[in-house]
Coordinates of N, CA, C and O in Angstrom, one line a residue:
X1 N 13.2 16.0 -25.9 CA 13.6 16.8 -24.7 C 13.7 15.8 -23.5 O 12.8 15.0 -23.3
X2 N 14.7 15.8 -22.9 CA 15.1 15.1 -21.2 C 14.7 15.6 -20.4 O 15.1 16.8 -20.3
X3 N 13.9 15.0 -19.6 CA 13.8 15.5 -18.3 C 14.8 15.0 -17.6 O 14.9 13.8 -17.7
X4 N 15.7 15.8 -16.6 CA 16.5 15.5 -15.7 C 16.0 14.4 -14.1 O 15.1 15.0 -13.5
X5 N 16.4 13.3 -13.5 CA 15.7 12.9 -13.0 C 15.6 13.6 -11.7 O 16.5 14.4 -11.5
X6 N 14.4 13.3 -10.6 CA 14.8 13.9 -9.9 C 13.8 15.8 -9.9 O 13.7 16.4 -8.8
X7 N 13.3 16.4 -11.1 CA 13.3 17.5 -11.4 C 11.6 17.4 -10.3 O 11.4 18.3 -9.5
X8 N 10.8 16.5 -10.6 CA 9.5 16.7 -10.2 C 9.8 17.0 -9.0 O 9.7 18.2 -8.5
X9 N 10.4 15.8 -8.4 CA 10.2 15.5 -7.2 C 10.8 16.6 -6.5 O 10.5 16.7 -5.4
X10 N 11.5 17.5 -6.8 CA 12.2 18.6 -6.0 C 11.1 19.8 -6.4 O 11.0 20.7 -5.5
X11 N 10.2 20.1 -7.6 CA 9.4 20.9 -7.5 C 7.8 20.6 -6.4 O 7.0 21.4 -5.8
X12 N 7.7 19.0 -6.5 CA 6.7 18.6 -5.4 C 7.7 19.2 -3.9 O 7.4 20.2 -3.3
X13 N 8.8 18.3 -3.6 CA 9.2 19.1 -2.5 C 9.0 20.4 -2.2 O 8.2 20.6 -1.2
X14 N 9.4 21.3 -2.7 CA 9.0 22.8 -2.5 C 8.1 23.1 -2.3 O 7.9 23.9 -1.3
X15 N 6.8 22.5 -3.2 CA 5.5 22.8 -2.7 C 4.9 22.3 -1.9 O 3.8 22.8 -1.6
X16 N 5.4 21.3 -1.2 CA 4.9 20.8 0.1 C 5.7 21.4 0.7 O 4.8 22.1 1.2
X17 N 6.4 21.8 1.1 CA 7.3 22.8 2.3 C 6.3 24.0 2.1 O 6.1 24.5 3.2
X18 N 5.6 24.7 1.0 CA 4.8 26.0 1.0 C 3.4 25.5 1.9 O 2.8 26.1 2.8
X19 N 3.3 24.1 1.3 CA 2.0 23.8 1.8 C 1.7 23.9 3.4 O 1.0 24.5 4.2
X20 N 2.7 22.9 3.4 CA 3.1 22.7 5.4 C 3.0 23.9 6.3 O 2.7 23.7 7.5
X21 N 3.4 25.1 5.8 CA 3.8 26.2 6.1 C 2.3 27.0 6.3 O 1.9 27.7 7.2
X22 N 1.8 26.6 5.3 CA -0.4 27.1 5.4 C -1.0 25.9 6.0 O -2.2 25.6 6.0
X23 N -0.2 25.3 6.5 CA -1.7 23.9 7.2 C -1.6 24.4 8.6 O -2.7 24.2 9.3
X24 N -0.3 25.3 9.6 CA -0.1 25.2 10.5 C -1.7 26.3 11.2 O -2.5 26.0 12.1
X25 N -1.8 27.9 10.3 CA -2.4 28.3 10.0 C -4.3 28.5 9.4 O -5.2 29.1 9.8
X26 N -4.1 27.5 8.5 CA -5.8 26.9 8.0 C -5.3 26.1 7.3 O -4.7 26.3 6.2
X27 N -5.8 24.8 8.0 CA -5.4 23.5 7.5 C -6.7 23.1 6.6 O -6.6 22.3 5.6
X28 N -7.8 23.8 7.0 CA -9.1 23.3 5.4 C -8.9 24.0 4.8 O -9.4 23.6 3.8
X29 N -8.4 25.2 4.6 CA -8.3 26.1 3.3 C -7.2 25.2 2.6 O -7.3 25.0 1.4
X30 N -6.2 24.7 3.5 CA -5.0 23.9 2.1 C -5.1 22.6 1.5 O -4.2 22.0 0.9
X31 N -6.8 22.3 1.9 CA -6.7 20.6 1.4 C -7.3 20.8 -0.3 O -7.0 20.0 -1.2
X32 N -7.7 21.5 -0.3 CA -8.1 21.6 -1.9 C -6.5 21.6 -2.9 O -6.2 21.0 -3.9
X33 N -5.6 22.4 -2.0 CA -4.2 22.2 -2.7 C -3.6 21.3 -2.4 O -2.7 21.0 -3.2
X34 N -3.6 20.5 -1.5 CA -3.1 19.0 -0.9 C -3.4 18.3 -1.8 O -2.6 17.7 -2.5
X35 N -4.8 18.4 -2.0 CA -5.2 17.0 -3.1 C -4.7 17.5 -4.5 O -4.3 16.7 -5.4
X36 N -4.6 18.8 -4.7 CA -4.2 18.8 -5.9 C -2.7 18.4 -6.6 O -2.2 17.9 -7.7
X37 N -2.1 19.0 -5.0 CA -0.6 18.2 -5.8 C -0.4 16.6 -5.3 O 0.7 16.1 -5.5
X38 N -1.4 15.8 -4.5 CA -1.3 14.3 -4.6 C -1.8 13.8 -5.9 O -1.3 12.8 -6.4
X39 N -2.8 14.6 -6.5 CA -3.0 14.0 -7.6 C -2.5 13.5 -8.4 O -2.4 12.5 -9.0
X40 N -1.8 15.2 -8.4 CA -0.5 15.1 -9.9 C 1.0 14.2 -9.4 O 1.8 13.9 -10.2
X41 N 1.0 14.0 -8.4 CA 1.9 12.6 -8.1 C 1.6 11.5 -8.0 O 2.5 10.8 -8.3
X42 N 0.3 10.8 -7.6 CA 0.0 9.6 -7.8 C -0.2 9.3 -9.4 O -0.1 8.2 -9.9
X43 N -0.4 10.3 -10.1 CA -0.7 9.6 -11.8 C 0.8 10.1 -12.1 O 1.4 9.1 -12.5
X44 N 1.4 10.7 -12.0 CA 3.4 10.7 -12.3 C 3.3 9.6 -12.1 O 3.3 9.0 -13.1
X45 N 3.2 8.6 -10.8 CA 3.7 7.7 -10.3 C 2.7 6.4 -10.8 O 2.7 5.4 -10.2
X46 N 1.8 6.5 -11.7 CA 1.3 5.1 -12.6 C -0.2 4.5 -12.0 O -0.6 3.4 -12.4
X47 N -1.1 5.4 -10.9 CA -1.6 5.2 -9.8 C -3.1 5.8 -11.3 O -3.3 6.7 -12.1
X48 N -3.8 4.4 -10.8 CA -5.5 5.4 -11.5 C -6.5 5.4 -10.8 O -7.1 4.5 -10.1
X49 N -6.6 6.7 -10.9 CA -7.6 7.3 -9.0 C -9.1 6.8 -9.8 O -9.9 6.3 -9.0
X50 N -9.3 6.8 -10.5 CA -10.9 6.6 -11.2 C -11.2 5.1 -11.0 O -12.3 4.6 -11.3
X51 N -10.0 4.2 -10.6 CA -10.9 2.7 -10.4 C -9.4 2.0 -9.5 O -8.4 1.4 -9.8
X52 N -9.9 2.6 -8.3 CA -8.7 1.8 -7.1 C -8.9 0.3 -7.0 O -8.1 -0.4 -6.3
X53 N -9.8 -0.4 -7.6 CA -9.4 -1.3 -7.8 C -8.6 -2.3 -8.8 O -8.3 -3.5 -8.8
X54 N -8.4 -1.2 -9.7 CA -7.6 -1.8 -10.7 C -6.2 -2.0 -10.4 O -5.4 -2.8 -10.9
X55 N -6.0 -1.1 -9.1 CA -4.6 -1.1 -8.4 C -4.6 -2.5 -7.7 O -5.6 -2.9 -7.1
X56 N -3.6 -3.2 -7.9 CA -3.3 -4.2 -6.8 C -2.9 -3.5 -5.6 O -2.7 -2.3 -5.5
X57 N -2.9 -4.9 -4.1 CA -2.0 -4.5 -3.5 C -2.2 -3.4 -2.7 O -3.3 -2.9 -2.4
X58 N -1.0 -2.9 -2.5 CA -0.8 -2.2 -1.5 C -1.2 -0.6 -2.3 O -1.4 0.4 -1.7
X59 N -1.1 -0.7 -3.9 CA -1.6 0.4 -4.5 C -2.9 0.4 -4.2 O -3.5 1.5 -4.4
X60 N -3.3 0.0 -4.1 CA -5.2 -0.1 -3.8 C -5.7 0.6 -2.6 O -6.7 1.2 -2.2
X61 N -4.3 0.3 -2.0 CA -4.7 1.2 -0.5 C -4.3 2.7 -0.1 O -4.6 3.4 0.8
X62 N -3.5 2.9 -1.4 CA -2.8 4.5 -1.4 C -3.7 4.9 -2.1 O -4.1 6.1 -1.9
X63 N -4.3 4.1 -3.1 CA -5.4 5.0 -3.7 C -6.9 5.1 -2.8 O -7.6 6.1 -2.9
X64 N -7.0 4.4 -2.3 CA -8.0 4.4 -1.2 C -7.5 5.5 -0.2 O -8.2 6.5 -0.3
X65 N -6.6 5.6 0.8 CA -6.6 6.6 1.3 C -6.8 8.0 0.8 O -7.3 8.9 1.4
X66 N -6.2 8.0 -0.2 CA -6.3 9.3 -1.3 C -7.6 9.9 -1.7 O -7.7 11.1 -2.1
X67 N -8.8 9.0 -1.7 CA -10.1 9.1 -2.1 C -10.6 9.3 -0.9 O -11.8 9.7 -0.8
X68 N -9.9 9.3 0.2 CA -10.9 9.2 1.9 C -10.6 10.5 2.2 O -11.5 11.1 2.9
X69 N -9.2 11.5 1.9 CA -8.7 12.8 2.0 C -9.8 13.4 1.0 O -10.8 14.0 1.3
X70 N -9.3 13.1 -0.5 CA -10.1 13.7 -1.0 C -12.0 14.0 -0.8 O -12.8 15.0 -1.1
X71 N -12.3 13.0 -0.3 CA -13.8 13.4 0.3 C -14.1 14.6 1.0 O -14.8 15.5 0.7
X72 N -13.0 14.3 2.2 CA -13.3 15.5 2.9 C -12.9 16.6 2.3 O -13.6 17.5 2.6
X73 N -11.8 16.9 1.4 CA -11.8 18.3 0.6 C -12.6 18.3 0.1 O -13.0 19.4 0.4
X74 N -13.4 17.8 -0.7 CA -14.7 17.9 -1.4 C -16.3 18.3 -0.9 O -17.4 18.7 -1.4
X75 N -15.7 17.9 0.5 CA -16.9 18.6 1.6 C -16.9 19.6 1.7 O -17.8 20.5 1.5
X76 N -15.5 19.6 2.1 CA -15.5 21.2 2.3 C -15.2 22.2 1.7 O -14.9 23.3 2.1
X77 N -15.2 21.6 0.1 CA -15.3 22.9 -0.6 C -16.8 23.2 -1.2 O -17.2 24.2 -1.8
X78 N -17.6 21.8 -0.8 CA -18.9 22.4 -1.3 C -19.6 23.0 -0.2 O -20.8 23.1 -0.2
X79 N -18.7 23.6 1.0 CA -19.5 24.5 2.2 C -20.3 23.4 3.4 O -20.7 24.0 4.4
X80 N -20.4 22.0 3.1 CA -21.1 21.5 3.9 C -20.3 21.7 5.9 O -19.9 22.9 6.2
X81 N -20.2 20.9 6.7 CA -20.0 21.0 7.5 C -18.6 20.0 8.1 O -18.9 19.0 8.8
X82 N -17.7 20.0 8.0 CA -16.6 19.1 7.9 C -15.9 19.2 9.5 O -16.0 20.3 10.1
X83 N -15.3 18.0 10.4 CA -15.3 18.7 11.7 C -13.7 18.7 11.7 O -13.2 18.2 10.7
X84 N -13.2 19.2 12.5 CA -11.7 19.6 12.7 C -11.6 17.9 12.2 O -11.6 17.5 11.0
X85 N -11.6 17.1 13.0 CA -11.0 15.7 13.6 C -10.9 15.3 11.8 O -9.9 15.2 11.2
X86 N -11.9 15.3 11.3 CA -12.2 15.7 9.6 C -11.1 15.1 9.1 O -10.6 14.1 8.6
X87 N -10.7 17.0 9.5 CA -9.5 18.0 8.6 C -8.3 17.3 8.7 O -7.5 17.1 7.8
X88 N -8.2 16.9 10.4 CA -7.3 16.6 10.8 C -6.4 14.8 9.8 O -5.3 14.5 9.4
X89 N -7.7 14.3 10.0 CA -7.7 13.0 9.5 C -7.5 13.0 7.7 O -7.1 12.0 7.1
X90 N -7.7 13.7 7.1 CA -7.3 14.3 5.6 C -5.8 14.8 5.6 O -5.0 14.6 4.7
X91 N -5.6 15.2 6.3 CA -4.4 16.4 6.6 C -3.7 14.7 6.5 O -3.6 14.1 5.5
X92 N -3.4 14.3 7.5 CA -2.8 13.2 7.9 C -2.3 12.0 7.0 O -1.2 11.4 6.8
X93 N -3.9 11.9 6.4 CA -3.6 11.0 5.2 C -2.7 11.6 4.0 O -1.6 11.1 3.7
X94 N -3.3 12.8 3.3 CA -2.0 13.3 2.3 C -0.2 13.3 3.1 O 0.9 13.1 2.6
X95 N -0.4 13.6 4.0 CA 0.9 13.5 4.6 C 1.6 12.2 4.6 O 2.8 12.0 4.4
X96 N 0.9 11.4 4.8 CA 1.5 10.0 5.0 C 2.1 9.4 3.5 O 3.2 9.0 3.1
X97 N 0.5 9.5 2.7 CA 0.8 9.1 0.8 C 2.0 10.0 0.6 O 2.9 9.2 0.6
X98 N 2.4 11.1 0.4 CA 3.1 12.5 0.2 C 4.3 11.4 0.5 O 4.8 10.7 -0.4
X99 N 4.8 11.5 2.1 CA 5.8 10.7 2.5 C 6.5 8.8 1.7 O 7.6 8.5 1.3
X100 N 5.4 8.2 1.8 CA 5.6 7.1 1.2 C 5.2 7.3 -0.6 O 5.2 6.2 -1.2
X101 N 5.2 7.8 -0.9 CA 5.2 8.1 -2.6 C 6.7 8.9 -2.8 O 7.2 9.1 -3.9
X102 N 7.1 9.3 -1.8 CA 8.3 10.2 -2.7 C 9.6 9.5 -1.6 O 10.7 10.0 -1.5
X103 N 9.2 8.1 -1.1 CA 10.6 7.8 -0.4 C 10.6 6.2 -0.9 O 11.5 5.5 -0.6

């Protein structure tokens, strides 16, 4: 079977346009889905979140930022106390990787 090229990347599009659309709204309720669909594009894209060091370079640092977002979703889905500036700073970082992974 072929995949057509092109096919991910317009289903990740769409779901970041859904996403963007719930951050303006409750920006910690959508980081649990932020990180979920950065996941599934940094491993599309050859990236191994379980040892950022194995990444050279400048991959070492997307996977690093990706692990500093994911923290704070991880906070705050185990209820602890996460502060906007946080959210804000998570929010930010998926936005940026999101941007530079699909351009």
């Amino acid at each position: 079977m072929t995949v057509e090229p092109g096919v991910d990347r317009a289903e990740w599009d769409a779901e970041w346009q859904a996403l963007e659309s719930q951050l303006a709204d409750s920006p910690a309720e959508t980081l649990p889905d932020l990180d979920h669909l950065l996941e599934r594009i940094l491993v599309a894209r050859g990236h191994n979140l379980s040892d950022p060091v194995a990444n050279g370079g400048q991959e070492r640092e997307v996977v690093a930022d990706f692990l500093a977002a994911r923290e704070v979703t991880r906070r705050w889905e185990r209820g602890e106390e996460v502060l906007p500036g946080d959210v804000a700073a998570a929010v930010n970082n998926y936005r940026e990787l999101y941007e530079s992974l699909l351009d």
